[in-house]
Each structure stands twice: as C-alpha cells, then as structure tokens.
Amino acid sequence: MDKRAIASTVADICVNCFPVAELIQFAAQFAVSLIAIFAVAWLVGKLQLGAAPTIEGADHASEIAKGISHGFAARDVVVSGCGQAALLRDAEGRMMVIRRHGSKFVGRELSDGSGVRLDRVCLEITPDTAFGTVRLEIGKQAQHWAASFRHLPDAEAPHA
Amino acid sequence: MPDFNPVDYAVPGFVLLILIEVIWSWRKRPEAYEARDTLTSLAFGLGSTVAGIAFGGIVLAISLWLYDYRLLTIGWAWWAWVVCFVLDDFGYYWFHRTAHRVRWFWAAHVNHHSSQHYNLSTALRQTWTGFFAMSFIFSLPLILLGFHPVMIAICSGFNLIYQFWIHTEAIGRMPRWFEAVMNTPSHHRVHHATNPRYLDRNYAGVFITWDKMFGTFEPERDDETIQYGIVRQLGTFNILYSVFHEWIGIARDLRDAPWRHKPSYLWRVPGWTHDGSRKTSDMIRENWRASQLEGEPPQNNDLKRIAEHHGSI
C-alpha cells in the first residue's frame, strides 16, 4: 500500500470517527451557551438580586436553625459580630453552626469538636471540607462555647 | 423515522422566560434569584446537555435493540402519540418516585433539588450522571409494549418542556380545574420543599393525578413558608462537588459500613443508615407529626425510637 493510500485511509477513519464539521458546530453551540450562561448570571448580579442577608439576633438564628433541622429548638445562641454566622445549642446539648450561603443560610449539626479551633476571641468551625470553615468572632464567649464541645457525644476538645 | 428533539427548539424560549422572570424578580422579589446559584444551575444544564449528547446514542441503540422484542407494533397514528404521552408520564411518575426513594437513583436526581432557590434556572439544573444511574430503564417497558423509541423520546421531550414553566414562584395558583389535573407551579413548589410536611410528595411530571391516585399528593399551604433545597444543604457553589456529592457519600458509606449492610446504602431510602445516625424523610415527617400533636419539639429519645423502627430492618 503506498503512502497516499495510507494517508487517504487514515483521513477517512478520522473523518468518520471525528466528523469535523459536526464537532465545530457542537463547539460553537457550546461556546454560545457558555456565553449566554455567564450573561444571565451577570445580569442577575448587575440587578443586585439576592442580596446577602445577615442574622439579626438570637431569635432570627433560632428560626433559621429550625428550618435547617426540624426539631432543633435552640436554648443558647451566639451570633458572630458581622451577622454572617451563628452557633446554637439546644437543651440536650446538641450544637449547630449556621452561616450565610449566597442569599440563604446553611447549617450543620456538630457531633464533635474535631473541626473546631479556638483563637482567643474567635471560634473557627469546619464541620466538613465542602461546607468550609466558619469563623465566629464572639469575643469572650468563645472560650465558654469551646468548652461546650466537650459534652458532645463524640467529643474531642477543640484545639487552640 | 423522525429526527426531532423538541427540547432543542424550546431552548430559546427557556432563555427568554428566564430573562422575563429575572425582570419580575428585580421588580417584585429580589431574593428569588442569586447570581452564583443561577450560574451553577445553568452550568448544570449545559453539562447535562453534553452528557446527553455523549450517552444518548447508547441509550438509543439499546432502545432500538429492545424494540425488536416488542409485544405489539403500535405504529405512528395520532392516537398512539396521545397514549404514548400519557403512559410516558405515568412511567415518569414512577421513575421520579423511585429517584427519591432509592438512593442509587437519588444520587443522580439530587442535583436537580440542590438549589435553595426556586426559579426557572432551577428547572435547567439537571443531572450529569443520569446515564450512569441507568435512569433510562424506566422507559424500557413502553418500548417492549410496542411504542417506537423515537416516539417515546419525543413525548419525553414535550414532558420535559412542560415541566420547565412550573419551576417558578412568579405564578401562585392556576384555575382550580387546572390545579386538579395538571402539575402546576404550586404543586411543584411542594415537591422541591424540605418542609417536613412536603418531603417526598408530588412526583408528577405533567399530570398530578398520578400523585392523587397513589397517595403522594400534598397541596401547598399559604400559611407555611417553603424552604427549598435538600435536607442536608450543599453549602457550596462548587459545580463538581455539587454534581458528584451524593455519589461520594455512597462511596464513603460503602467503604465504612459493615459488609452485611453495604447493599442497603445503595437501594434503601436516602438518609437510611444501619445505625440510625442520619434521618430519612419518613423519620423527619414522623418527628414533625409527633411534635405537632404534642405541641412542643420532640426529645432526642423520640428520634432514637424512630431510628430504631426505620433503621434496622
């Protein structure tokens, strides 16, 4: 088989397995769709939709926690100075951390203190990697709340 | 054989309606949209389209092969389209119910529910892993019955198009006769809610009648604010984690669970654990009902009792 025949065969295989025209069309459609997606998201941001909320006090934090985990009735609440996060404890000693997520709030019940770090007047809580670290600037209460983690079922003392 | 995907033609309409809803949100309800959530939802949609193109050929090939073993040959008459559409919607109801009640299928379907917002961009928040979860098997009975796979695909396309507009808070209630039979924004808001009353309810695609027939219907109440999303909210806008998080959870549970319990982490309801350490929708609803009757939040021993009842079968 001469070189021209080989090249022709290879070209035929490439065209059949990788139809160029269709791939270009698909790539163009994908690019246009991607641009449209970013344009819509940009418009939503430009119109300032979904403003970031703040936690407006202990009652507000308790309501948020109830919505996150039905049956969680907070007895003690501390809200971070900036209003972006809060730490709550119910009558049975269960603890939950809540934080702002976009224009909503998310939370996690905490089973132990392994993801908790005390930094004088701040608590840094990392329930899991995906949830991220929540920094609570709560002044002198930080030490008191850090001690609460010792009473959780799978307790490990928070590290400084 | 027709070569027609109705969804392709509907995309410009989807974009237009989203823009209209964004304007409505700006004027009436600014909290209905959030830029990163919208970006994530639309990225989901684009990725699901790519996944559909990548694996659609395989599904079609399987379907055409199975069609050779059909019981009847129903053909392309006009009435066949009507019957196919209704039966496809019936099949959708059962696929959708299974997707909420069997963790394997939930791992693909959870993506659609993972936004804490409810707007038209949420409608496009579609799974990338539907083929891997083999969700297409719910279409196979119709093929064996004798409906051509392309007819089923086109009917499914129109079914999906219908479901786009119901993902909105901009529409309150439709006329009573419409609400009685069809899936509507009101019915579907209930479906996307994490309120205990609303969990695992209203699985309908087009016709809400299936939920009424099979006991999974719950009307929306005006005195209850809906929380959207999933029971354990994602807390991240990371698209890759959002797509695969439940599959990651399954892998971890399979790794950590005792051997005799491993299969249960695939086929039992989402939230099931062999030690009762997490809550299923049924447990959350029972807990809520108990608190409604008693008029106060339940204690932890109630949760343990419910966990023991549900968790160790």
Short mmCIF file of N, CA and C in Angstrom, two decimals, chain A residues 26 29-30 33-34 36-51 63-64 66-73 91-92 94 99 101-109 127-132, chain B residues 15 18-19 22-23 25-26 29-36 38-39 42-43 46-47 50 53 116-117 194 196 227-228 231-237 241 279 284 287-289 291-292 297-301 303:
data_model
loop_
_atom_site.label_atom_id
_atom_site.label_comp_id
_atom_site.label_asym_id
_atom_site.label_seq_id
_atom_site.Cartn_x
_atom_site.Cartn_y
_atom_site.Cartn_z
N PHE A 26 -20.82 21.70 17.18
CA PHE A 26 -21.06 21.46 18.61
C PHE A 26 -20.25 22.44 19.46
N GLN A 29 -21.88 25.82 19.39
CA GLN A 29 -23.09 25.86 20.22
C GLN A 29 -22.73 25.90 21.70
N PHE A 30 -21.72 25.11 22.07
CA PHE A 30 -21.29 25.07 23.45
C PHE A 30 -20.78 26.45 23.89
N SER A 33 -23.63 28.87 24.29
CA SER A 33 -24.38 28.56 25.51
C SER A 33 -23.64 29.05 26.75
N LEU A 34 -22.32 28.85 26.74
CA LEU A 34 -21.50 29.28 27.88
C LEU A 34 -21.56 30.81 28.05
N ALA A 36 -23.98 32.71 27.04
CA ALA A 36 -25.34 33.05 27.49
C ALA A 36 -25.49 32.81 28.99
N ILE A 37 -24.92 31.72 29.47
CA ILE A 37 -24.99 31.41 30.91
C ILE A 37 -24.36 32.53 31.72
N PHE A 38 -23.15 32.91 31.34
CA PHE A 38 -22.47 33.97 32.08
C PHE A 38 -23.20 35.30 31.95
N ALA A 39 -23.82 35.53 30.78
CA ALA A 39 -24.55 36.78 30.59
C ALA A 39 -25.75 36.86 31.52
N VAL A 40 -26.47 35.74 31.66
CA VAL A 40 -27.64 35.74 32.55
C VAL A 40 -27.20 35.94 34.00
N ALA A 41 -26.13 35.22 34.40
CA ALA A 41 -25.64 35.36 35.77
C ALA A 41 -25.15 36.80 36.01
N TRP A 42 -24.48 37.38 35.00
CA TRP A 42 -24.02 38.77 35.12
C TRP A 42 -25.20 39.71 35.32
N LEU A 43 -26.28 39.47 34.56
CA LEU A 43 -27.47 40.32 34.66
C LEU A 43 -28.06 40.24 36.07
N VAL A 44 -28.13 39.01 36.60
CA VAL A 44 -28.66 38.82 37.96
C VAL A 44 -27.82 39.59 38.97
N GLY A 45 -26.48 39.53 38.79
CA GLY A 45 -25.61 40.28 39.68
C GLY A 45 -25.74 41.77 39.49
N LYS A 46 -25.84 42.21 38.24
CA LYS A 46 -25.93 43.62 37.91
C LYS A 46 -27.20 44.25 38.51
N LEU A 47 -28.29 43.46 38.52
CA LEU A 47 -29.54 43.94 39.08
C LEU A 47 -29.56 43.82 40.61
N GLN A 48 -28.46 43.31 41.17
CA GLN A 48 -28.30 43.20 42.62
C GLN A 48 -29.40 42.34 43.24
N LEU A 49 -29.72 41.26 42.55
CA LEU A 49 -30.70 40.33 43.09
C LEU A 49 -30.03 39.41 44.10
N GLY A 50 -30.80 38.94 45.09
CA GLY A 50 -30.26 38.01 46.07
C GLY A 50 -29.22 38.63 46.96
N ALA A 51 -29.56 39.73 47.60
CA ALA A 51 -28.61 40.41 48.49
C ALA A 51 -28.26 39.50 49.67
N GLU A 63 -34.76 30.68 64.39
CA GLU A 63 -35.70 30.37 63.29
C GLU A 63 -34.97 29.71 62.14
N ILE A 64 -33.80 30.22 61.82
CA ILE A 64 -33.01 29.64 60.73
C ILE A 64 -32.66 28.19 61.07
N LYS A 66 -34.18 26.14 63.01
CA LYS A 66 -35.38 25.28 62.97
C LYS A 66 -35.69 24.88 61.54
N GLY A 67 -35.47 25.80 60.62
CA GLY A 67 -35.71 25.49 59.22
C GLY A 67 -34.68 24.51 58.67
N ILE A 68 -33.46 24.54 59.20
CA ILE A 68 -32.40 23.65 58.73
C ILE A 68 -32.61 22.24 59.27
N SER A 69 -32.94 22.15 60.55
CA SER A 69 -33.12 20.83 61.17
C SER A 69 -34.37 20.89 62.03
N HIS A 70 -35.44 20.33 61.49
CA HIS A 70 -36.70 20.38 62.23
C HIS A 70 -36.53 19.71 63.58
N GLY A 71 -37.04 20.35 64.61
CA GLY A 71 -36.92 19.80 65.95
C GLY A 71 -35.77 20.39 66.73
N PHE A 72 -34.90 21.16 66.08
CA PHE A 72 -33.80 21.78 66.80
C PHE A 72 -34.34 23.07 67.41
N ALA A 73 -34.52 23.05 68.72
CA ALA A 73 -35.03 24.22 69.43
C ALA A 73 -33.87 24.82 70.23
N ALA A 91 -31.42 22.26 74.40
CA ALA A 91 -31.50 21.86 75.81
C ALA A 91 -30.76 20.54 76.08
N GLU A 92 -30.60 19.74 75.03
CA GLU A 92 -29.92 18.44 75.21
C GLU A 92 -28.43 18.54 74.90
N ARG A 94 -27.13 19.50 72.03
CA ARG A 94 -26.79 19.40 70.60
C ARG A 94 -26.39 20.76 70.09
N ARG A 99 -24.35 29.45 58.76
CA ARG A 99 -23.64 30.55 58.11
C ARG A 99 -24.40 30.95 56.86
N HIS A 101 -24.96 31.59 53.02
CA HIS A 101 -24.54 30.92 51.78
C HIS A 101 -25.28 31.62 50.64
N GLY A 102 -24.59 32.52 49.96
CA GLY A 102 -25.27 33.32 48.95
C GLY A 102 -26.29 34.20 49.62
N SER A 103 -27.54 34.10 49.22
CA SER A 103 -28.60 34.88 49.85
C SER A 103 -29.44 34.03 50.79
N LYS A 104 -28.93 32.83 51.12
CA LYS A 104 -29.62 31.94 52.03
C LYS A 104 -28.69 31.60 53.20
N PHE A 105 -29.18 30.71 54.06
CA PHE A 105 -28.36 30.21 55.15
C PHE A 105 -28.28 28.69 55.08
N VAL A 106 -27.15 28.15 55.52
CA VAL A 106 -26.98 26.71 55.63
C VAL A 106 -26.43 26.41 57.01
N GLY A 107 -26.57 25.15 57.41
CA GLY A 107 -26.09 24.79 58.75
C GLY A 107 -25.69 23.35 58.83
N ARG A 108 -24.98 23.02 59.88
CA ARG A 108 -24.60 21.65 60.16
C ARG A 108 -24.71 21.39 61.65
N GLU A 109 -25.33 20.27 62.01
CA GLU A 109 -25.24 19.83 63.40
C GLU A 109 -23.86 19.27 63.63
N PRO A 127 -17.16 21.89 59.88
CA PRO A 127 -17.91 20.63 60.00
C PRO A 127 -17.46 19.58 58.99
N ASP A 128 -17.25 20.03 57.75
CA ASP A 128 -16.69 19.16 56.72
C ASP A 128 -16.05 20.05 55.67
N THR A 129 -15.23 19.43 54.82
CA THR A 129 -14.43 20.20 53.86
C THR A 129 -15.31 20.99 52.90
N ALA A 130 -16.36 20.34 52.41
CA ALA A 130 -17.22 21.00 51.42
C ALA A 130 -17.94 22.20 52.04
N PHE A 131 -18.35 22.09 53.29
CA PHE A 131 -19.06 23.17 53.97
C PHE A 131 -18.15 24.35 54.22
N GLY A 132 -16.86 24.06 54.42
CA GLY A 132 -15.92 25.13 54.65
C GLY A 132 -15.82 25.54 56.11
N VAL B 15 -34.61 30.54 27.56
CA VAL B 15 -33.77 31.71 27.86
C VAL B 15 -34.64 32.95 28.00
N ILE B 18 -36.57 32.90 31.26
CA ILE B 18 -35.69 33.19 32.39
C ILE B 18 -35.45 34.69 32.49
N LEU B 19 -35.18 35.33 31.36
CA LEU B 19 -34.94 36.77 31.38
C LEU B 19 -36.18 37.52 31.88
N VAL B 22 -36.30 37.07 35.56
CA VAL B 22 -35.29 37.90 36.22
C VAL B 22 -35.82 39.33 36.38
N ILE B 23 -36.47 39.84 35.34
CA ILE B 23 -37.04 41.19 35.42
C ILE B 23 -38.14 41.23 36.48
N SER B 25 -38.31 39.34 39.09
CA SER B 25 -37.62 39.26 40.37
C SER B 25 -37.09 40.63 40.77
N TRP B 26 -36.52 41.35 39.83
CA TRP B 26 -35.94 42.68 40.10
C TRP B 26 -37.02 43.63 40.60
N ARG B 29 -39.50 40.61 43.58
CA ARG B 29 -38.98 39.66 44.57
C ARG B 29 -37.48 39.49 44.37
N PRO B 30 -36.67 40.45 44.84
CA PRO B 30 -35.22 40.41 44.58
C PRO B 30 -34.53 39.16 45.13
N GLU B 31 -35.13 38.55 46.16
CA GLU B 31 -34.48 37.38 46.75
C GLU B 31 -34.70 36.10 45.95
N ALA B 32 -35.50 36.18 44.88
CA ALA B 32 -35.81 34.97 44.10
C ALA B 32 -34.62 34.47 43.29
N TYR B 33 -33.69 35.35 43.02
CA TYR B 33 -32.50 34.96 42.24
C TYR B 33 -31.24 35.32 43.01
N GLU B 34 -30.16 34.61 42.72
CA GLU B 34 -28.84 34.93 43.27
C GLU B 34 -27.83 34.50 42.21
N ALA B 35 -26.87 35.37 41.93
CA ALA B 35 -26.01 35.19 40.76
C ALA B 35 -25.27 33.86 40.74
N ARG B 36 -24.64 33.49 41.85
CA ARG B 36 -23.86 32.26 41.84
C ARG B 36 -24.75 31.03 41.75
N THR B 38 -27.64 30.96 40.20
CA THR B 38 -28.10 30.92 38.80
C THR B 38 -27.01 30.37 37.90
N LEU B 39 -25.78 30.82 38.11
CA LEU B 39 -24.66 30.34 37.30
C LEU B 39 -24.48 28.84 37.47
N LEU B 42 -27.41 26.93 35.69
CA LEU B 42 -27.29 26.93 34.24
C LEU B 42 -26.10 26.09 33.78
N ALA B 43 -25.03 26.08 34.58
CA ALA B 43 -23.88 25.23 34.24
C ALA B 43 -24.28 23.75 34.33
N LEU B 46 -26.06 22.99 31.08
CA LEU B 46 -25.17 22.83 29.94
C LEU B 46 -24.45 21.49 30.01
N GLY B 47 -23.98 21.13 31.21
CA GLY B 47 -23.30 19.87 31.37
C GLY B 47 -24.20 18.67 31.10
N VAL B 50 -24.43 18.13 27.42
CA VAL B 50 -23.24 17.45 26.92
C VAL B 50 -23.30 15.96 27.25
N ILE B 53 -25.70 14.23 24.95
CA ILE B 53 -25.13 14.00 23.62
C ILE B 53 -24.14 12.84 23.68
N GLN B 116 -31.18 26.15 46.73
CA GLN B 116 -32.07 26.69 47.76
C GLN B 116 -33.00 27.75 47.20
N HIS B 117 -32.90 27.96 45.89
CA HIS B 117 -33.79 28.88 45.21
C HIS B 117 -34.75 28.07 44.35
N THR B 194 -38.23 21.35 51.51
CA THR B 194 -37.67 20.48 52.55
C THR B 194 -38.50 20.56 53.84
N PRO B 196 -40.96 19.41 56.47
CA PRO B 196 -41.33 18.02 56.76
C PRO B 196 -42.66 17.60 56.12
N GLN B 227 -39.11 26.12 52.42
CA GLN B 227 -37.65 26.12 52.35
C GLN B 227 -37.29 25.18 51.20
N TYR B 228 -36.56 25.68 50.25
CA TYR B 228 -36.19 24.85 49.09
C TYR B 228 -34.82 24.22 49.28
N VAL B 231 -32.38 18.15 52.31
CA VAL B 231 -32.37 18.11 53.76
C VAL B 231 -31.00 18.54 54.31
N ARG B 232 -29.94 18.03 53.72
CA ARG B 232 -28.59 18.44 54.10
C ARG B 232 -28.08 19.35 52.97
N GLN B 233 -28.28 20.66 53.16
CA GLN B 233 -27.96 21.60 52.10
C GLN B 233 -26.48 21.54 51.72
N LEU B 234 -26.21 21.78 50.44
CA LEU B 234 -24.84 21.66 49.95
C LEU B 234 -23.87 22.62 50.65
N GLY B 235 -24.28 23.87 50.71
CA GLY B 235 -23.40 24.86 51.31
C GLY B 235 -22.23 25.26 50.43
N THR B 236 -22.28 24.91 49.17
CA THR B 236 -21.21 25.28 48.25
C THR B 236 -21.79 25.49 46.86
N PHE B 237 -21.11 26.35 46.07
CA PHE B 237 -21.49 26.54 44.68
C PHE B 237 -20.53 25.80 43.75
N TYR B 241 -18.39 19.37 42.95
CA TYR B 241 -18.85 18.76 44.18
C TYR B 241 -20.37 18.63 44.15
N LYS B 279 -31.12 10.82 59.23
CA LYS B 279 -32.58 10.77 59.19
C LYS B 279 -33.08 10.61 57.76
N ILE B 284 -38.13 12.25 59.45
CA ILE B 284 -38.32 13.68 59.65
C ILE B 284 -39.81 14.00 59.72
N ASN B 287 -41.31 12.66 63.00
CA ASN B 287 -40.86 13.52 64.08
C ASN B 287 -41.69 14.80 64.11
N TRP B 288 -41.90 15.36 62.94
CA TRP B 288 -42.67 16.59 62.82
C TRP B 288 -44.12 16.36 63.24
N ARG B 289 -44.71 15.27 62.79
CA ARG B 289 -46.11 14.96 63.15
C ARG B 289 -46.22 14.79 64.67
N SER B 291 -44.38 16.18 66.90
CA SER B 291 -44.26 17.49 67.56
C SER B 291 -45.53 18.30 67.37
N GLN B 292 -46.21 18.12 66.26
CA GLN B 292 -47.46 18.84 66.02
C GLN B 292 -48.53 18.37 67.00
N PRO B 297 -41.31 20.71 70.70
CA PRO B 297 -40.26 19.98 69.98
C PRO B 297 -40.03 18.62 70.62
N PRO B 298 -39.83 17.58 69.86
CA PRO B 298 -39.60 16.24 70.42
C PRO B 298 -38.23 16.14 71.05
N GLN B 299 -38.08 15.20 71.99
CA GLN B 299 -36.79 14.98 72.61
C GLN B 299 -35.98 14.00 71.79
N ASN B 300 -34.71 13.87 72.11
CA ASN B 300 -33.81 13.03 71.34
C ASN B 300 -34.21 11.57 71.39
N ASN B 301 -34.82 11.10 72.54
CA ASN B 301 -35.17 9.69 72.62
C ASN B 301 -36.28 9.34 71.63
N LEU B 303 -36.36 10.55 68.58
CA LEU B 303 -35.63 10.33 67.34
C LEU B 303 -35.00 8.95 67.33
#
